Short mmCIF file of C-alpha atoms in Angstrom, two decimals:
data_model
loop_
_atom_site.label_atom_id
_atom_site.label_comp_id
_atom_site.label_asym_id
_atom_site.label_seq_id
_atom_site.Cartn_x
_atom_site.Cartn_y
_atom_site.Cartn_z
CA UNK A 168 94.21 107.20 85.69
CA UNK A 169 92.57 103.65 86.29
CA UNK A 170 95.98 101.74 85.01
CA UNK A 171 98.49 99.99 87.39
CA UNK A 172 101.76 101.57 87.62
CA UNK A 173 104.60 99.60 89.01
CA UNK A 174 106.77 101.79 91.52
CA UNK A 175 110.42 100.04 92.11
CA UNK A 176 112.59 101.86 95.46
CA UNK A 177 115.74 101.65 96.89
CA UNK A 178 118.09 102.98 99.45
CA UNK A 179 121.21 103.56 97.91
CA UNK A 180 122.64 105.57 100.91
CA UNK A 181 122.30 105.51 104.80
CA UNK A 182 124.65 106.94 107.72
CA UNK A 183 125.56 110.17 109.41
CA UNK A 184 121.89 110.81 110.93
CA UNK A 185 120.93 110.28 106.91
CA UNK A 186 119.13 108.62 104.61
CA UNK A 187 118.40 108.36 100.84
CA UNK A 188 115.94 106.93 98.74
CA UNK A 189 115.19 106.94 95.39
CA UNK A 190 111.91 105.15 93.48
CA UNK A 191 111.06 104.71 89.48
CA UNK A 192 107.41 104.39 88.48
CA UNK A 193 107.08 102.62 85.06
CA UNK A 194 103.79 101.95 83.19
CA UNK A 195 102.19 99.09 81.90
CA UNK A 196 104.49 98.70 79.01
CA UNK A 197 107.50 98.96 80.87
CA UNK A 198 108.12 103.41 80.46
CA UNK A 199 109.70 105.47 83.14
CA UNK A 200 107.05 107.82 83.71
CA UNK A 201 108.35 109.52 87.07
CA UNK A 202 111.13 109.21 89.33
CA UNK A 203 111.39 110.43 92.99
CA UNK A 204 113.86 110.83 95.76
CA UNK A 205 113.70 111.99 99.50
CA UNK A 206 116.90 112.20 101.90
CA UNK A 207 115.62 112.08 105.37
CA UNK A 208 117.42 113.69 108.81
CA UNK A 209 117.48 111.60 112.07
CA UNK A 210 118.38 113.35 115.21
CA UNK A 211 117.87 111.51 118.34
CA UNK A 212 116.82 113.45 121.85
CA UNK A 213 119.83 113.52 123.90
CA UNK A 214 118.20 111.40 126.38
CA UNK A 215 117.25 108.66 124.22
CA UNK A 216 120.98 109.19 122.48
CA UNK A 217 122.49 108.15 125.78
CA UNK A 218 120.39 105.04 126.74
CA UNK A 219 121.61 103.84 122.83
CA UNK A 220 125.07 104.67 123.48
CA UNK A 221 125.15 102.64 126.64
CA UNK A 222 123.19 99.86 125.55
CA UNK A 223 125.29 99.55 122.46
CA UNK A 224 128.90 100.08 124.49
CA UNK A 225 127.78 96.68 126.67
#
């Protein structure tokens, strides 16, 4: 447990209010010892959707 792991991510994936990641953490000598991967929602307020909309339409 006292050993530096290297932990590599990336972000294959992002649109439609999504996102997706996925990481690799390797050991010392270089073995895949655990993977991970989170997709992630994003919903704006309606009110804050609007004031992007406009700013973006200018």
């Amino acid at each position: 447990a006292d050993e530096w792991l290297l932990y590599s991510q990336d972000s294959p994936f992002s649109g439609g209010a999504r996102g997706f990641s996925r990481g690799s953490i390797f050991s010392r000598d270089g073995r895949l010892v655990a993977s991970v991967a989170q997709e992630g929602l994003i919903r704006l307020r309606r009110e804050r959707h609007a004031e992007i909309a406009k700013a973006v339409s200018e």
